Every structure is written in structure tokens, then in C-alpha cells.
Tab-separated table of C-alpha atoms in Angstrom:
chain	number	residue	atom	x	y	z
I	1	UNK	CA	83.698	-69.090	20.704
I	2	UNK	CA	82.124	-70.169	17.356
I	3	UNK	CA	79.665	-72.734	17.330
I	4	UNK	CA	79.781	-73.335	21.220
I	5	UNK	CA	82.383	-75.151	23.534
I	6	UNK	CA	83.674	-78.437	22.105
I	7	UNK	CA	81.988	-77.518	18.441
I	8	UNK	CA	85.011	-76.006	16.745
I	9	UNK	CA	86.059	-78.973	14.441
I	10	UNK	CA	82.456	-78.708	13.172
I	11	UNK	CA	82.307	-75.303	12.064
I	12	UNK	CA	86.139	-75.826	10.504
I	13	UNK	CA	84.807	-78.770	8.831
I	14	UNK	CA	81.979	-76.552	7.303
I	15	UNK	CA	83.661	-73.855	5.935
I	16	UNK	CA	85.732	-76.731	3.933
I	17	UNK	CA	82.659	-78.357	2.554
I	18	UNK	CA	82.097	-75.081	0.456
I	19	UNK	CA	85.095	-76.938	-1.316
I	20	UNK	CA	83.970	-80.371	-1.033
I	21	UNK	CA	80.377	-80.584	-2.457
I	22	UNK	CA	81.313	-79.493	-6.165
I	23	UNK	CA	84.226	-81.763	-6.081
I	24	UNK	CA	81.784	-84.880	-7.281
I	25	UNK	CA	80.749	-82.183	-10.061
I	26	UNK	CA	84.419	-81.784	-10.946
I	27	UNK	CA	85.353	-84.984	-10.722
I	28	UNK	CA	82.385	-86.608	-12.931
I	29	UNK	CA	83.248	-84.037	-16.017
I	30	UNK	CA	86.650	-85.043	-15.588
I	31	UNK	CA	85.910	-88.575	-15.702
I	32	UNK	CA	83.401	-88.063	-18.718
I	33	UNK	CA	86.075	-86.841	-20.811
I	34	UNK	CA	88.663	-89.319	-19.649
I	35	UNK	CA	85.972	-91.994	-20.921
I	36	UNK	CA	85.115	-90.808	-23.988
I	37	UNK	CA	88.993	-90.528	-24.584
I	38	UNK	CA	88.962	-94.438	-23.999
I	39	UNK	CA	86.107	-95.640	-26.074
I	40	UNK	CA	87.830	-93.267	-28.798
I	41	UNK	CA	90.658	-95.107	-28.959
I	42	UNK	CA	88.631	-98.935	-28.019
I	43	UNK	CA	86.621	-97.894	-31.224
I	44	UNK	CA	89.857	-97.482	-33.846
I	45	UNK	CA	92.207	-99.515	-32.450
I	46	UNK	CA	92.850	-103.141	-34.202
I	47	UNK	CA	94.486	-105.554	-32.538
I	48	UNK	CA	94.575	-109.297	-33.426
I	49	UNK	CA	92.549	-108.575	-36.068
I	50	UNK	CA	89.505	-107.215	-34.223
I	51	UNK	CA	88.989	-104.128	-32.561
I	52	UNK	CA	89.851	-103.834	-29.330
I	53	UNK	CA	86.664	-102.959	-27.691
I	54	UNK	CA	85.065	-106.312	-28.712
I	55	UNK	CA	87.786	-107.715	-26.289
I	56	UNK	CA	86.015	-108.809	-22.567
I	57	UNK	CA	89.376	-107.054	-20.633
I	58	UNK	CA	88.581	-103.945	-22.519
I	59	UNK	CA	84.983	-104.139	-21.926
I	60	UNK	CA	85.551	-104.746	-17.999
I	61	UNK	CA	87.414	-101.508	-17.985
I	62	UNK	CA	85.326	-99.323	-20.115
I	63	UNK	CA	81.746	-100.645	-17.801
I	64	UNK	CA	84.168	-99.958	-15.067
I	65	UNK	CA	85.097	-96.274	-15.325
I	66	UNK	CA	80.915	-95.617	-16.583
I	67	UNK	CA	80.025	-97.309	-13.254
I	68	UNK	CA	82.421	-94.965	-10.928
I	69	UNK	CA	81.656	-91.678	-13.453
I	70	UNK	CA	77.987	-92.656	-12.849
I	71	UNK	CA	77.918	-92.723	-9.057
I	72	UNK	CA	80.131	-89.692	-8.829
I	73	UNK	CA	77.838	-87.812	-11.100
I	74	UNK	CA	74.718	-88.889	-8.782
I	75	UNK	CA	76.132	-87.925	-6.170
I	76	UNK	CA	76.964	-84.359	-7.171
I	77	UNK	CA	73.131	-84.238	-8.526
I	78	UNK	CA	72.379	-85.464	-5.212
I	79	UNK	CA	74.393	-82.826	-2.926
I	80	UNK	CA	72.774	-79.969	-5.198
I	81	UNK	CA	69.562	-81.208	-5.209
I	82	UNK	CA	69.379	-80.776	-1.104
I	83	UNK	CA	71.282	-77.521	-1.397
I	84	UNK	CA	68.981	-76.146	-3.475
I	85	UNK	CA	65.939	-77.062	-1.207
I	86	UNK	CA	67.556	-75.290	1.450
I	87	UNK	CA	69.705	-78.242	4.253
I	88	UNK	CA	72.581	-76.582	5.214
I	89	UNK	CA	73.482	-79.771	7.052
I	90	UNK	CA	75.562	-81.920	4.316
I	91	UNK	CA	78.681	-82.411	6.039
I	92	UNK	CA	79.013	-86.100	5.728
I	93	UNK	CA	77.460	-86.111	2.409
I	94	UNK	CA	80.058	-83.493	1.146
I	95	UNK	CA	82.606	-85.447	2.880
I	96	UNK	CA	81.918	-89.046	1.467
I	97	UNK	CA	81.364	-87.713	-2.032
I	98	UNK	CA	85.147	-85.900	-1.808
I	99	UNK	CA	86.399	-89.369	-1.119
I	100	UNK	CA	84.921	-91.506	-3.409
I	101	UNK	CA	84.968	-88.856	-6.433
I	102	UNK	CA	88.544	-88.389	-6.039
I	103	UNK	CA	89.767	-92.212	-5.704
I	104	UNK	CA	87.170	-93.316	-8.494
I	105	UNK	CA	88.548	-90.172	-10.986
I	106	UNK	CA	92.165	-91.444	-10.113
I	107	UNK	CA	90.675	-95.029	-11.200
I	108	UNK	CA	89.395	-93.991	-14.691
I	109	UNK	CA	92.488	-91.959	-15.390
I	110	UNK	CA	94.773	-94.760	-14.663
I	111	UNK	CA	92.358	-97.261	-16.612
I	112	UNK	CA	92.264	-95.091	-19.613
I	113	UNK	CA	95.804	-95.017	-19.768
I	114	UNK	CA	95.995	-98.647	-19.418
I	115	UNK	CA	92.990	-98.832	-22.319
I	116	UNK	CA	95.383	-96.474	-24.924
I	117	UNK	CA	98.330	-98.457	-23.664
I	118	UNK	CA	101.952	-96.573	-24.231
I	119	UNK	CA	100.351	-93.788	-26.621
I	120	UNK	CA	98.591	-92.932	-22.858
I	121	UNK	CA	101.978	-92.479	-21.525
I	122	UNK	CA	102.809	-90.233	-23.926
I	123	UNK	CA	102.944	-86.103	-23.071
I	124	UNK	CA	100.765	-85.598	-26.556
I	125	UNK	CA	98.172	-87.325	-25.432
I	126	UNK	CA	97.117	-85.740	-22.478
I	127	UNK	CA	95.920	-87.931	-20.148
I	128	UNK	CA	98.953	-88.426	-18.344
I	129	UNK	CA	98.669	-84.971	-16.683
I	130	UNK	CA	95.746	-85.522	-16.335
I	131	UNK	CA	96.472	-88.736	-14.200
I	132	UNK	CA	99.290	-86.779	-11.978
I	133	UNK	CA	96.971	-83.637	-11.774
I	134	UNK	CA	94.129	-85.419	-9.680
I	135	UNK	CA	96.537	-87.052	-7.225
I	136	UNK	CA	96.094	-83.851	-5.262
I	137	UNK	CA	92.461	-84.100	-4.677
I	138	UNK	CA	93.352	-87.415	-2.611
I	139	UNK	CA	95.073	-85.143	-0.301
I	140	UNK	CA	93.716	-81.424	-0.057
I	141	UNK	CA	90.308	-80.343	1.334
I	142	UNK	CA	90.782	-83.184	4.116
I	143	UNK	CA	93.114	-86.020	3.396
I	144	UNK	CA	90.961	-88.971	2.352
I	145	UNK	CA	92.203	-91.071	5.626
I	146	UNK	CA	91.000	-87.934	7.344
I	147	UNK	CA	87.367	-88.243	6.616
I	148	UNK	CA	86.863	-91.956	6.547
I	149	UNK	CA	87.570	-91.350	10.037
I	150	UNK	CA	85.399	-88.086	10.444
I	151	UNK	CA	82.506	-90.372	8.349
I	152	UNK	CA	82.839	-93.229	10.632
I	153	UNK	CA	83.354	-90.962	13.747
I	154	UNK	CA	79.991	-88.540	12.966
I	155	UNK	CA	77.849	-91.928	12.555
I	156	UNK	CA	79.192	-93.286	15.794
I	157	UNK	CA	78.346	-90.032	17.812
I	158	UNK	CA	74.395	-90.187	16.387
I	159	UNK	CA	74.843	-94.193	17.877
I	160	UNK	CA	75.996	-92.691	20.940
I	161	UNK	CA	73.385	-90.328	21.407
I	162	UNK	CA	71.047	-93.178	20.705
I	163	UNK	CA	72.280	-95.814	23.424
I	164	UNK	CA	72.925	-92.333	26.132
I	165	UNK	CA	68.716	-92.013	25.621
I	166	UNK	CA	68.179	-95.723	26.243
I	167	UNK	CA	70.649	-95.688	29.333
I	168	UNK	CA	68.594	-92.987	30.561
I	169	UNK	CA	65.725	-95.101	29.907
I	170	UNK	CA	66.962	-98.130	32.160
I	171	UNK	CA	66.981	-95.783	35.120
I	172	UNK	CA	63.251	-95.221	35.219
I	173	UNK	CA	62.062	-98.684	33.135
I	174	UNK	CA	58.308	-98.660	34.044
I	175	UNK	CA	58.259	-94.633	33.039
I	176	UNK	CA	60.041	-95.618	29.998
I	177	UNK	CA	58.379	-99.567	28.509
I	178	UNK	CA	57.832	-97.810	24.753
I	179	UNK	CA	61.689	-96.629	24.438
I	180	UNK	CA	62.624	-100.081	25.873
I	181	UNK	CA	60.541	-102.561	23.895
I	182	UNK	CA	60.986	-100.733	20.433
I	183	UNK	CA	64.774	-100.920	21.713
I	184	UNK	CA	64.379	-104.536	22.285
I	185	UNK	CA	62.322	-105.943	19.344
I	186	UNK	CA	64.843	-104.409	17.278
I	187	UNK	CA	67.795	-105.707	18.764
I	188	UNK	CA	65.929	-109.369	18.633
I	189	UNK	CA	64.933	-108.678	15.062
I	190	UNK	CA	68.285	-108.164	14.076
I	191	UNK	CA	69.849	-110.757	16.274
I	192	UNK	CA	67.467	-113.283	14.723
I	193	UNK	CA	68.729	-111.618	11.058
I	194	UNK	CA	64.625	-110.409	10.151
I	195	UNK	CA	66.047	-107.017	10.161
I	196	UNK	CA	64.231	-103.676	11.138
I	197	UNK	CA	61.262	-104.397	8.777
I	198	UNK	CA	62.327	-101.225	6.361
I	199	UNK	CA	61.207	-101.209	2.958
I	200	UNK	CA	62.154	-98.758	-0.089
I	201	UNK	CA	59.377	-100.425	-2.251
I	202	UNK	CA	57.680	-97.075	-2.302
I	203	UNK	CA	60.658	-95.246	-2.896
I	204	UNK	CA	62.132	-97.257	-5.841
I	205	UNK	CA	61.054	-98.402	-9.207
I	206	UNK	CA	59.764	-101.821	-9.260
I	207	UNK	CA	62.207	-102.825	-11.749
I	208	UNK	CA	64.822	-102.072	-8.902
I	209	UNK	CA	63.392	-104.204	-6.159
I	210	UNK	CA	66.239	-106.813	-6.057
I	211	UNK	CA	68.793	-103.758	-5.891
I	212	UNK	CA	66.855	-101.878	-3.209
I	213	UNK	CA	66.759	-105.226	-1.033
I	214	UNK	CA	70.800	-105.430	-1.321
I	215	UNK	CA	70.777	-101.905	-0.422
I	216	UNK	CA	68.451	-102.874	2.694
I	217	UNK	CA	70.543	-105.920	3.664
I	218	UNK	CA	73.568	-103.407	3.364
I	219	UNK	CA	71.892	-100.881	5.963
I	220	UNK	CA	70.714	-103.463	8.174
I	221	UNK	CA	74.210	-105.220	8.608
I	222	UNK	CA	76.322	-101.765	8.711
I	223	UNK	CA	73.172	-100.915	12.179
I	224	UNK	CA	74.549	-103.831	13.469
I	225	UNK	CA	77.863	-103.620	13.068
I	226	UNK	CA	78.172	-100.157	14.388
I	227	UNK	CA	75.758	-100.874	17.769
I	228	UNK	CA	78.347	-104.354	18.361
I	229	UNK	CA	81.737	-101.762	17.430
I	230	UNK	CA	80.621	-98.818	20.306
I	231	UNK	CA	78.726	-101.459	22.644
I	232	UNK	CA	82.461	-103.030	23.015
I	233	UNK	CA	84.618	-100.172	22.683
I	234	UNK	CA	82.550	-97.266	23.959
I	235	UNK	CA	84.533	-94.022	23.891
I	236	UNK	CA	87.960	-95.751	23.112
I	237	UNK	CA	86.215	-96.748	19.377
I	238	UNK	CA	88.608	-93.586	18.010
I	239	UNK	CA	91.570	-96.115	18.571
I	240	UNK	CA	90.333	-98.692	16.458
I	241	UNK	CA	90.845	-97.040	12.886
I	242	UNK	CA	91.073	-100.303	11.652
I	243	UNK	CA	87.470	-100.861	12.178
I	244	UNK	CA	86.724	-97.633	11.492
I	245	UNK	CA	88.070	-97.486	7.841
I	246	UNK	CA	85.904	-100.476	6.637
I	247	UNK	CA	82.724	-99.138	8.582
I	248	UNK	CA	83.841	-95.588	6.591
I	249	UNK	CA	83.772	-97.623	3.269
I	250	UNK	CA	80.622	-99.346	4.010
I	251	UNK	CA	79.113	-96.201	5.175
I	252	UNK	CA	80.512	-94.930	1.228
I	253	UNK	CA	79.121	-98.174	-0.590
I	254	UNK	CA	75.657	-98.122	0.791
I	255	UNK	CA	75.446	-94.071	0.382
I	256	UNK	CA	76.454	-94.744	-3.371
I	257	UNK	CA	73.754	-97.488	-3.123
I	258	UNK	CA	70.953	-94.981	-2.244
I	259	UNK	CA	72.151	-91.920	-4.959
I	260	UNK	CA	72.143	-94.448	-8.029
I	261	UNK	CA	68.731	-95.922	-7.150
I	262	UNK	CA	67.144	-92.813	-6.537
I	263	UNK	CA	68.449	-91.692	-9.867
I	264	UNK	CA	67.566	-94.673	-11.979
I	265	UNK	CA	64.342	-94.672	-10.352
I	266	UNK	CA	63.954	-91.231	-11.220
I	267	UNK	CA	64.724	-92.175	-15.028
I	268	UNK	CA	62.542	-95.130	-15.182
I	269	UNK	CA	59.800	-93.310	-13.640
I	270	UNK	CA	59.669	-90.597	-16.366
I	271	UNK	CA	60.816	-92.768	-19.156
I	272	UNK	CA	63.816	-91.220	-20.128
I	273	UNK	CA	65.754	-92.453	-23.309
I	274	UNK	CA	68.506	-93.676	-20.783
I	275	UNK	CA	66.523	-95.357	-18.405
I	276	UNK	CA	67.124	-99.059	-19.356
I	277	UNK	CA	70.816	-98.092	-19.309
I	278	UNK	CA	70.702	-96.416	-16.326
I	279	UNK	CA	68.652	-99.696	-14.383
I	280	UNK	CA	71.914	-101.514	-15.951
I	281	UNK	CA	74.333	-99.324	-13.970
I	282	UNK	CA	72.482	-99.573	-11.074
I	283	UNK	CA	72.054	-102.914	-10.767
I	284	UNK	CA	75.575	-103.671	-11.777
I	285	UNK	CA	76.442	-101.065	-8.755
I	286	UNK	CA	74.608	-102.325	-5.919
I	287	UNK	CA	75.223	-106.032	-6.694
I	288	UNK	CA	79.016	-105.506	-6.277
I	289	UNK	CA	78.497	-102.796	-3.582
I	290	UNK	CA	76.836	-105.365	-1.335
I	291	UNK	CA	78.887	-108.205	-1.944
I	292	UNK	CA	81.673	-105.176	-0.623
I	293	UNK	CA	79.641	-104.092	2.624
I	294	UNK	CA	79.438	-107.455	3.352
I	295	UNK	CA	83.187	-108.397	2.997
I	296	UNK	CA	83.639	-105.265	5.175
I	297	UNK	CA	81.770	-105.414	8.112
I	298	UNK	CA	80.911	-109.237	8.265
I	299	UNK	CA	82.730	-110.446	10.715
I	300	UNK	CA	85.107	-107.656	11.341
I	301	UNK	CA	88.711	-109.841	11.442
I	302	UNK	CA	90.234	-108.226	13.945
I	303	UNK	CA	93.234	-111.315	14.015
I	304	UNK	CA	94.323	-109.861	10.659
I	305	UNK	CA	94.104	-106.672	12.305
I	306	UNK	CA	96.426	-107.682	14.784
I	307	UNK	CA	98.773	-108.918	12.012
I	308	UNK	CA	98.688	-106.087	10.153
I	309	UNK	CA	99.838	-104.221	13.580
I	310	UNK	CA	102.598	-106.414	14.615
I	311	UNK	CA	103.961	-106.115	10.533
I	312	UNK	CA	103.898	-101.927	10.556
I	313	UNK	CA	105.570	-102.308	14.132
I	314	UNK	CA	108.367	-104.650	13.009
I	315	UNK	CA	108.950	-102.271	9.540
I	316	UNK	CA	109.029	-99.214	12.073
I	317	UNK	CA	111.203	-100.624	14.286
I	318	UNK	CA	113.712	-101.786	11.175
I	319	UNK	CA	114.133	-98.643	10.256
């Protein structure tokens, strides 16, 4: 038996992050060049008598694909970064960057070939195989539906732990007042929305204060969310994928939330020639990153999960 009884699915799950954590590598060179292929053509084509990259839809797209080749790229430095200072334990990591490096690289591809317009459709051009060749990385190494569930899933069993201890606790309460009143006074802090009382000020660059406290907010609401999710479903919470897939994207948000504000941080800090652009891509990251968590996990609308439900049935059932 490898890895002991019941711990199969974690060593398989391993051995496929050895393809998984340079993915965000691959995936950020491949966006770099599908980028500069974009601003190419923004910079020399004239349309309307102006050229196009002057134009605010063009813009939007071009800030766009730098903000998702940005994040991926951070979170490749990021992987490698712990690698190299020895964890061994970067499952989830591996598994979150796989997702969101492959959907945001099929993002810039298709935006690039919406930026060159039909000369991106075109075979001489390129890009269009470049478009069908990523599809795959959607779907191999782990399907992307896949992991959202093994991200949400792997946070859910370190919650479970977590309440199993305090359980424990409840048999023997006068043996156990410090588990129970830290237990408590957070649950009140959070119920009353003053949060756990964490604070990244020492962490991030001052100029990033008003991203780290999204970031915070983010962290806080997403604890929340997932003690409310396994208090009321307990063990059957592996039925509700649903639920699951938004905590699994906020779990992907607030991740890319912490690797772009350690990295701008990092930049600022040392003064680097890209710093002010890099507090720019942060900034614009975790402001729409947070206004994301939030649409995810706050409330949870499980009615429209119901509708969605009864809609797949009746297409099923239509043939």
C-alpha cells in the first residue's frame, strides 16, 4: 500500500503535479508572446483614422491579457520559489495554478485573435493554432472540473479536522476553556463581521494597503463561508458541487490575490524599474478579484442552484 490505507488519490495526485507546477511557467511564455503579437498589431493598425490601440475596447483587452499573463507568471515564480526552499507539499498550489494558467492562456489567445480581427483567423498568422493547441491543457493533467473539486475538497478536509478537534473539545469543556473560547471569539468576531483581526501590513508594501485589506476581506468571507457550507452539510458537502465550484474559484481569486501582492511588494521594496507598473497590476487585480469572491460566496444562491438542476434534468430527460 503506498502512502497508507485511504491515501492513494494523494500520492496519484502527486506524481501528476510533477506536470502541473511548470504549467503556469508554460502558460505565462505563451501568453507573453500572444501579447506582444497583439500590441504589434494595436501599434500599426489604423482604423477610423487613429490607431487602434488609442481605442478604450482595445485598451480593455490588451490590460486584460497583461493582468491574467501577470498572475500566471507569479504564480509560477511562486510554486518555484517554495520548491526551491525545499516543501514538497504544493499539491493545491500546483493544482490551482494548472487551472487558472490554462483558462487565462485560452483567454489571451482568443482576445488576441479578436484584437488582429480576421488576419487572426488566418493559418499565416499563427495564433490560431495556437488558440486550438491550448484547449488541451483544459483537459489533461486533471480536467479543470476535476480539481476545482479536489481544491475545494482538500480545504474542506483541513475544516474538518478543525471542527473534529473542537468536538473533542466539547466532551471535556473545563479541560479544554482555551480551544473553546479562541473557538468562540472567533466565531462572534466573524458573526459580528470584525473579522479574525489578521493583518498583512507587515507583509505588504504600504503602497498596497487598500489591496491587502480586499485580500483580507476576501479570506475572512471565504473562513466563513466554508465553516457555514460543512457545519450544514457535513460529510454529504461532496454532493453539492455547485457550492463547491464557486468556493474552488474563490479559493483561486484570493490565492492569485496573495502571489501578485507578494510580488509587487517585492518590486516596490527594491525599487525595481517596473515597480509602479507592477502596483498598477496589482491593484487592478485584487480590486476585481474581490468584487468576484464576493459575488461567489456571498450569499451562496442555492434557489438558482435548484434552477439550474431542474433545467439540466429537463434537457436530459429530452433527449
Amino acid at each position: 500500500v503506498l502512502g497508507g490505507v485511504g491515501g492513494g488519490f494523494k500520492v496519484a495526485m502527486n506524481i501528476l503535479n510533477n506536470g502541473r507546477f511548470g504549467m503556469a511557467a508554460a502558460m505565462a511564455g505563451t501568453m507573453r508572446g500572444l501579447l506582444d503579437r497583439a500590441v504589434e498589431h494595436a501599434t500599426n493598425r489604423t482604423q477610423f483614422g487613429a490607431k487602434i490601440h488609442t481605442f478604450g475596447a482595445i485598451q480593455e483587452k490588451l490590460a486584460r491579457m497583461a493582468l491574467l499573463q501577470y498572475v500566471t507568471e507569479s504564480m509560477a515564480y511562486m510554486i518555484s520559489a517554495n520548491m526551491d526552499q525545499g516543501a514538497t507539499d504544493f499539491q493545491l498550489e500546483a493544482a490551482i495554478s494548472k487551472i487558472f494558467g490554462s483558462e487565462a492562456a485560452w483567454s489571451v489567445a482568443d482576445e488576441c485573435i479578436q484584437v488582429m480581427g480576421g488576419m487572426g483567423y488566418m493559418q499565416e498568422a499563427g495564433v490560431e493554432r495556437v488558440l486550438r493547441d491550448l484547449r488541451i491543457f483544459r483537459i489533461f493533467e486533471g480536467t479543470n472540473d476535476i480539481l476545482r473539486l479536489f481544491v475545494a475538497l482538500n480545504g474542506f478536509q483541513t475544516l474538518g479536522v478543525q471542527l473534529r478537534g473542537v468536538q473533542k473539545a466539547l466532551k471535556n469543556p473545563l479541560g479544554n476553556i482555551g480551544v473553546l473560547a479562541g473557538e468562540v471569539t472567533q466565531r462572534l468576531r466573524r458573526k459580528a463581521g470584525l473579522g479574525s483581526g489578521l493583518s498583512l501590513g507587515d507583509h505588504v508594501h504600504p503602497e498596497l494597503q487598500d489591496s491587502s485589506q480586499k485580500a483580507l476581506q476576501c479570506l475572512e468571507l471565504f473562513a466563513g463561508t466554508a465553516d457555514a457550507l460543512l457545519l450544514k452539510h457535513g460529510k454529504k458537502i461532496v454532493d453539492e458541487q455547485f457550492a463547491l465550484k464557486r468556493v474552488a474559484d474563490a479559493a483561486i481569486d484570493i490565492y492569485a490575490m496573495a502571489v501578485v501582492l507578494s510580488r509587487a511588494s517585492r518590486a516596490l521594496s527594491r525599487g525595481d524599474p517596473t515597480a509602479q507598473h507592477e502596483r498598477l497590476l496589482c491593484e487592478a487585480w485584487c480590486h476585481e478579484a474581490h468584487q468576484r469572491v464576493l459575488g461567489c460566496l456571498g450569499p451562496l444562491p442555492s434557489q438558482s442552484f435548484r434552477g439550474l438542476r431542474s433545467i439540466a434534468g429537463a434537457v436530459v430527460e429530452s433527449g
